[in-house]
CSV table of C-alpha atoms and ligand atoms in Angstrom, one decimal:
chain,number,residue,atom,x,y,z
A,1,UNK,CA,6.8,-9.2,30.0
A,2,UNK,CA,3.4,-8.4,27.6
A,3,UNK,CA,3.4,-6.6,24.6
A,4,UNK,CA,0.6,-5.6,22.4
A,5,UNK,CA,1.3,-3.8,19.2
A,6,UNK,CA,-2.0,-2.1,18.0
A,7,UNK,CA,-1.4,-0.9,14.4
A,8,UNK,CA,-3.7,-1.0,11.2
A,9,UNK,CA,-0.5,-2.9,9.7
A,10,UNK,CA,-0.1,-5.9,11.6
A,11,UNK,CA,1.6,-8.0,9.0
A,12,UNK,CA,4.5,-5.6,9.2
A,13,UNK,CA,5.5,-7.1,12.6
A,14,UNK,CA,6.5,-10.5,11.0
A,15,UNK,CA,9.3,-9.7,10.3
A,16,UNK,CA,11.4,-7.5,12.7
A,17,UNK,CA,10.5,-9.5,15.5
A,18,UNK,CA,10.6,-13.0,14.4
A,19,UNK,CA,14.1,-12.7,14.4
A,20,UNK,CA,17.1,-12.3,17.3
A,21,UNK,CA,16.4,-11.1,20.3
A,22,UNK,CA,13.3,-10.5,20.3
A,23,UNK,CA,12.3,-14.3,18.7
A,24,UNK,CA,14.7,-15.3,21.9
A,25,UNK,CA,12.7,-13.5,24.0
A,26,UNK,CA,9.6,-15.3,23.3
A,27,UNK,CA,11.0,-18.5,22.6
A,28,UNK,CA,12.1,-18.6,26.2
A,29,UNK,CA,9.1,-17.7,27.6
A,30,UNK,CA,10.6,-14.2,28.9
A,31,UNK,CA,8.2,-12.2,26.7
A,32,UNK,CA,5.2,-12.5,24.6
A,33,UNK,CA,3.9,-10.0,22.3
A,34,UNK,CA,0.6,-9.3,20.8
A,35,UNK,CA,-0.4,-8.0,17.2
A,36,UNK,CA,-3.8,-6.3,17.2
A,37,UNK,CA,-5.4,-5.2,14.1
A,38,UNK,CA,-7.0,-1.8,14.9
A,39,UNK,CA,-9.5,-2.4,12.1
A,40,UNK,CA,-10.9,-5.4,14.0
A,41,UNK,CA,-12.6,-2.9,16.7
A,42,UNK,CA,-14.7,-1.4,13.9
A,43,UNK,CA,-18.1,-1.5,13.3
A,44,UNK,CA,-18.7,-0.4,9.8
A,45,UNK,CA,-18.8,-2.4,6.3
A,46,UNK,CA,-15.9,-0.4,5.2
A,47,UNK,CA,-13.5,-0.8,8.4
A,48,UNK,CA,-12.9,2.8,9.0
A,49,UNK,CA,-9.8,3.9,11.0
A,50,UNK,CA,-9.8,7.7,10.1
A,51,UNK,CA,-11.8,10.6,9.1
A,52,UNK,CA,-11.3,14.2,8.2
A,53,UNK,CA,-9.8,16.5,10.8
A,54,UNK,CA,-12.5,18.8,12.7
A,55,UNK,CA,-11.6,22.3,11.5
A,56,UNK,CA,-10.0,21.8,8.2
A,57,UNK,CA,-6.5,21.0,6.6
A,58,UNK,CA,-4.5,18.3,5.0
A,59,UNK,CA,-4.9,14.3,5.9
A,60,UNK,CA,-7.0,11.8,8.1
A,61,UNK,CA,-7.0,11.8,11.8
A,62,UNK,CA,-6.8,8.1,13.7
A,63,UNK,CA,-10.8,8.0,15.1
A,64,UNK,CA,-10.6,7.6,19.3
A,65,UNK,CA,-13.2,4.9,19.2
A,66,UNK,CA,-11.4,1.7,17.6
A,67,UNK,CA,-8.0,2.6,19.9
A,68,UNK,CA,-10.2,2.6,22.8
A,69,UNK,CA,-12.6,-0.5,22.5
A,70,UNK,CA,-9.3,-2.0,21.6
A,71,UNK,CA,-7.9,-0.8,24.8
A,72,UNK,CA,-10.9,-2.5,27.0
A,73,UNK,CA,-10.8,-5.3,25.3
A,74,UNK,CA,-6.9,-6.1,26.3
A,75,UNK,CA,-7.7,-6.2,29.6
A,76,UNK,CA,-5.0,-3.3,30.9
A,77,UNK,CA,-5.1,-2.0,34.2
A,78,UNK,CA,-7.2,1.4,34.7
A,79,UNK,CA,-5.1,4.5,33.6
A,80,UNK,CA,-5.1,6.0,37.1
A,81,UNK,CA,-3.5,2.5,38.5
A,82,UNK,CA,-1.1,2.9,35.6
A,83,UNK,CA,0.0,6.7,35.9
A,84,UNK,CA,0.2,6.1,39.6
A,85,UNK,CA,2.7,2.6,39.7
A,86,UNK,CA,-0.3,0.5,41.4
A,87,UNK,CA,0.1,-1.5,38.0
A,88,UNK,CA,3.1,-2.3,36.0
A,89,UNK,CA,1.8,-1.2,32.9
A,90,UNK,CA,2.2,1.3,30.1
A,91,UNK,CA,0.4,2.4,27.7
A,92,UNK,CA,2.4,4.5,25.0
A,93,UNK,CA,1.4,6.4,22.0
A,94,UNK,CA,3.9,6.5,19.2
A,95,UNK,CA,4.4,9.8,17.3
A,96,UNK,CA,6.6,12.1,16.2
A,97,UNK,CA,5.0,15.2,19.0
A,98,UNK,CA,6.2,12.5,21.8
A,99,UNK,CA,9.0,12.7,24.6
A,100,UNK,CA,12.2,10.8,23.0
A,101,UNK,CA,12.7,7.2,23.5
A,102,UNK,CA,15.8,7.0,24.7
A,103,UNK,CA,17.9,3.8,26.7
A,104,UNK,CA,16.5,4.8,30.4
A,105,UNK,CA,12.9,4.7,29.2
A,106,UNK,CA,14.1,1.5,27.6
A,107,UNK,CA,15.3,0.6,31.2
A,108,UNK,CA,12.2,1.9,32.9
A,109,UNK,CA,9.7,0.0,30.3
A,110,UNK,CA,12.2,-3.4,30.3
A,111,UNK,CA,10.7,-3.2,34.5
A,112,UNK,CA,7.3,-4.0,33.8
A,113,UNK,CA,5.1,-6.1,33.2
A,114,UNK,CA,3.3,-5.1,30.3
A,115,UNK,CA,3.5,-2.6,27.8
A,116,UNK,CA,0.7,-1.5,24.9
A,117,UNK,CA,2.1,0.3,22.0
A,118,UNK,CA,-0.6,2.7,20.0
A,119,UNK,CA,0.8,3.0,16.1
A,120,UNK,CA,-0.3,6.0,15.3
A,121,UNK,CA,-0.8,7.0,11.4
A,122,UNK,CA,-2.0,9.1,8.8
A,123,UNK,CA,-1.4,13.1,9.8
A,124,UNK,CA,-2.1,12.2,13.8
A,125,UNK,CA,-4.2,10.8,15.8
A,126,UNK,CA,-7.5,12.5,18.0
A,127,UNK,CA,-5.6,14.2,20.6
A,128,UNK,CA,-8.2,12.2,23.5
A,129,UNK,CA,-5.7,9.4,22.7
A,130,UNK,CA,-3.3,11.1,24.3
A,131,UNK,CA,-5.3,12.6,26.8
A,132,UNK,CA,-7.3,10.0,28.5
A,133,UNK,CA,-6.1,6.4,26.7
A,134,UNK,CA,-2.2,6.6,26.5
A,135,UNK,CA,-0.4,7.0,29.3
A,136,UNK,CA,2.5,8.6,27.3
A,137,UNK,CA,3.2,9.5,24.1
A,138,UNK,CA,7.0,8.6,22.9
A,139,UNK,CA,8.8,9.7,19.7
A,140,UNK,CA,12.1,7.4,18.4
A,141,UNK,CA,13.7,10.7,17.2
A,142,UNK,CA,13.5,14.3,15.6
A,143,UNK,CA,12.0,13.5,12.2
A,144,UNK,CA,8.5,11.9,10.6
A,145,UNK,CA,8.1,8.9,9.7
A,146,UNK,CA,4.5,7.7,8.3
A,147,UNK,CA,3.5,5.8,11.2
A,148,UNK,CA,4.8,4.4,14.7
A,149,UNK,CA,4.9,0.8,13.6
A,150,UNK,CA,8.8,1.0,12.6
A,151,UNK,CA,9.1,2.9,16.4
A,152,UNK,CA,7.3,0.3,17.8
A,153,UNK,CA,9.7,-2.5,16.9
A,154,UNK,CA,12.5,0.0,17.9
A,155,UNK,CA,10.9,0.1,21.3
A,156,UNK,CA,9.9,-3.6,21.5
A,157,UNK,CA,13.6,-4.6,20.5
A,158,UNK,CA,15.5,-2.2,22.6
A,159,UNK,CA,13.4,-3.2,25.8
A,160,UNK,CA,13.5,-7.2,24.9
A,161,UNK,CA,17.2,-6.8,24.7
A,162,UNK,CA,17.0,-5.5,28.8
A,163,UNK,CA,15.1,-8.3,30.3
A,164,UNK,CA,17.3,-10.8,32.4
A,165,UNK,CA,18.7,-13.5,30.5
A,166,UNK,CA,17.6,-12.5,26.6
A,167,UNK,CA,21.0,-11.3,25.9
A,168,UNK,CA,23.9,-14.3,26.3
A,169,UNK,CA,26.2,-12.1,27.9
A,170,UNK,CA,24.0,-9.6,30.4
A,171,UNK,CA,27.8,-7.7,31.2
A,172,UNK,CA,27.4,-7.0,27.8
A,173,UNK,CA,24.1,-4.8,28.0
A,174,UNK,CA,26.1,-3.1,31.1
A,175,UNK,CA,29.0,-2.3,28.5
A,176,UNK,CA,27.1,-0.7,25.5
A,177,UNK,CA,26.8,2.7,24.5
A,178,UNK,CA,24.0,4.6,26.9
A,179,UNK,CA,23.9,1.5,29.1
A,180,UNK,CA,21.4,3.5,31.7
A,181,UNK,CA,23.3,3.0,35.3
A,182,UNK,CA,19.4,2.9,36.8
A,183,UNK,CA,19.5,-0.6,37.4
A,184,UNK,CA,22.9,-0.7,38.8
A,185,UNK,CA,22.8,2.9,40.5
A,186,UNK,CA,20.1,5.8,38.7
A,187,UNK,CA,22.3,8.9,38.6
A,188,UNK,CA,19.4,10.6,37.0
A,189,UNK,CA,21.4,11.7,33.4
A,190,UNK,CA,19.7,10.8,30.2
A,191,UNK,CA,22.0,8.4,29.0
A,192,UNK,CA,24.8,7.4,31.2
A,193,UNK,CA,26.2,3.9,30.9
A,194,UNK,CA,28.4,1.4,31.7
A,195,UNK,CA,31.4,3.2,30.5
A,196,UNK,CA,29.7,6.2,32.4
A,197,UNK,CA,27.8,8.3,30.4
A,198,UNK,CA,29.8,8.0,27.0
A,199,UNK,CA,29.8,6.3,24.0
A,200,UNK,CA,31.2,2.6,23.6
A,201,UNK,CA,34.8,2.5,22.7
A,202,UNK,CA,35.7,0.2,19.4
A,203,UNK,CA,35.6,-3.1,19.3
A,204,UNK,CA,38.0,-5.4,17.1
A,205,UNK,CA,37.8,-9.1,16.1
A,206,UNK,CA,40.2,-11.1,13.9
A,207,UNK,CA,42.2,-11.0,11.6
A,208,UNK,CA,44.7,-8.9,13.1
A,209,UNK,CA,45.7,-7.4,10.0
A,210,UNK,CA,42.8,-6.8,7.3
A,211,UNK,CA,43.8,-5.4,3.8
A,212,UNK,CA,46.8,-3.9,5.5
A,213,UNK,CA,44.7,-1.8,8.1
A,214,UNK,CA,46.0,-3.6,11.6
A,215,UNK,CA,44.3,-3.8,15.2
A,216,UNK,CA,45.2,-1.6,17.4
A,217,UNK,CA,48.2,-1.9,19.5
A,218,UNK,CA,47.2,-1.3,22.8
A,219,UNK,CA,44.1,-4.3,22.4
A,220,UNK,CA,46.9,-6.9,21.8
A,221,UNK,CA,49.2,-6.0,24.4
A,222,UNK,CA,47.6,-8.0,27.5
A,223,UNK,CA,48.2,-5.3,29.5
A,224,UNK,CA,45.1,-4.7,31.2
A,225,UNK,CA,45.6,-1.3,32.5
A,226,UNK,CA,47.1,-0.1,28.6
A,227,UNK,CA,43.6,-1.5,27.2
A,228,UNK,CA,41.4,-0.1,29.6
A,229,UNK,CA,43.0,3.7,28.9
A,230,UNK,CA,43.1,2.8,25.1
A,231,UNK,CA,39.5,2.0,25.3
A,232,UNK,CA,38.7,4.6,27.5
A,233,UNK,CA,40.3,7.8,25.4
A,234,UNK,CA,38.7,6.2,22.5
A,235,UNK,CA,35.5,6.4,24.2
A,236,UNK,CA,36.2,9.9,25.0
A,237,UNK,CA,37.6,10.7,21.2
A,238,UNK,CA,34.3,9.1,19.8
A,239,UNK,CA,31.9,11.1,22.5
A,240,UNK,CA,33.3,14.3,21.8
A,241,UNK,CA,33.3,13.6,18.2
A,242,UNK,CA,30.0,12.3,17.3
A,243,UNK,CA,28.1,13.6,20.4
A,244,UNK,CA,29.6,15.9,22.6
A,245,UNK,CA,25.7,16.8,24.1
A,246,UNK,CA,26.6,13.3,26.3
A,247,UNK,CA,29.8,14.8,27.9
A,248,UNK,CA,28.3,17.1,30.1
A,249,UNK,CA,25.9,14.2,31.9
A,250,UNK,CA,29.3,12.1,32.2
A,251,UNK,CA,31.1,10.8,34.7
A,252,UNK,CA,34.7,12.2,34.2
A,253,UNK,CA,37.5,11.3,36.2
A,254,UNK,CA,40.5,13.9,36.5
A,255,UNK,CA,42.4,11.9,33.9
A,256,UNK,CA,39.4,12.0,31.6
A,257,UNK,CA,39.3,15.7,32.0
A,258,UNK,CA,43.5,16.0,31.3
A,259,UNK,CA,42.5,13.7,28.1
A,260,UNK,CA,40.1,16.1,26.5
A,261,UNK,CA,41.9,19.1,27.5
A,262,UNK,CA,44.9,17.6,25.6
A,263,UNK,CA,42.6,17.4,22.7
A,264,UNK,CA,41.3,20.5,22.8
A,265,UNK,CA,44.7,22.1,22.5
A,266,UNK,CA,45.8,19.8,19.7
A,267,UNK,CA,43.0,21.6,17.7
B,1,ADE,N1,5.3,8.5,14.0
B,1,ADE,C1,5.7,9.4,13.1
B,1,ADE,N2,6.9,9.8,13.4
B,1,ADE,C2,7.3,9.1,14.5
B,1,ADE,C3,8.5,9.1,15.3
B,1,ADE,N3,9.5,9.9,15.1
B,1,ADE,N4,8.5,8.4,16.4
B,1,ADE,C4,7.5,7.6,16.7
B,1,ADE,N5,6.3,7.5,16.0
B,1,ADE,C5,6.3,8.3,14.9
């Protein structure tokens, strides 16, 4: 897979993805990703990115023409080839008014072949980004942050992780928390997984005993059927817990449904 990162900060990417997966990624020839300075598809003396928004009010608005001779230059396929799957590419647009990134666009994006990532900044960007250059425009969560270069290694890290053989142990991508079922079986939910659709149950290395607080029970048992319920109600414990939006997308077996029952009467 092809990534290009366009940003006005493109020494920020040295860092988070020099390291771990995605480092791994492009070591082994699985991915390679792009750093673009936005300023170097300007044509003034003083480099300029912004300007003042049309109609008044606070801040500087990214200026359409540097994103999109930086966009012809890379090469990418036509929009229309894009928004219609003729091309395996995407072209997204980080910001905080975008749909959220969540693990089965992660899933969807880890598919093809190429992926350009717009950093926005300042107040916003001209909307004609949105509207005739991106294909999409994708927001890591509900709050602001001062531009979509932290987003951008969010995305770029959570996709790497996907493609075949980055991780060591691929069962383990299957596993995780919001593991999408898509490429197994796409039931459509937001964020089902491995463990269908919940969070991922607790994990425990040694020691055994740690400043008094033990393991578990159940997890040293070898009794394969008593740590898959352990894990299973602690998956359920955690979900309802923490993020009880996920239990209506998830698959619940009847003893899932006895399980939270039980601790809804305990409350
Ligand atoms: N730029 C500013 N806020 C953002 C967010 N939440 N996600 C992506 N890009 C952003």
């Amino acid at each position: 897979m092809k990534a290009d990162i366009v940003t006005i900060f493109p020494d920020f990417f040295r860092g988070p993805l020099d390291y771990g997966i995605t480092r791994r990624a492009q070591e082994m020839g699985l991915a390679a990703i792009q750093v673009h300075d936005l300023r170097e598809f300007t044509h003034d003396r003083h480099r300029t990115v912004d300007d003042r928004p049309f109609g008044g009010g606070e801040g500087m608005v990214l200026k359409p023409e540097p994103l999109f001779e930086c966009l012809e230059r890379l090469d990418v396929a036509p929009r229309e080839d894009r928004l219609a799957a003729r091309a395996k590419q995407s072209v997204i647009l980080l910001s905080a008014q975008g749909q959220r990134f969540t693990q089965k666009l992660a899933v969807e994006l880890a598919s093809l072949d190429r992926v350009v990532l717009l950093c926005g900044r300042y107040e916003g960007v001209d909307e004609r980004v949105a509207d005739h250059l991106a294909d999409r425009e994708v927001s890591i969560g509900d709050y602001v942050l001062s531009g979509g270069e932290i987003a951008a290694a969010v995305i770029v890290e959570a996709v790497m992780r996907l493609l075949p053989g980055a991780v060591g142990n691929e069962a383990s991508t299957q596993q995780e928390s919001f593991t999408v079922d898509a490429r197994v079986k796409n039931t459509g939910a937001d964020s089902t997984c491995g463990s269908n659709g919940l969070l991922d149950y607790p994990h425990y290395t040694r020691p055994a005993e740690f400043r008094g607080i033990p393991v578990p029970e159940a997890l040293m048992s070898g009794n394969h059927e008593e740590i898959r319920r352990w894990r299973r109600q602690r998956a359920l414990e955690k979900t309802l817990r923490n993020r009880p939006d996920l239990l209506k997308n998830a698959a619940l077996s009847e003893e899932d449904k006895k399980f939270l029952a039980g601790i809804a009467t305990e409350q």
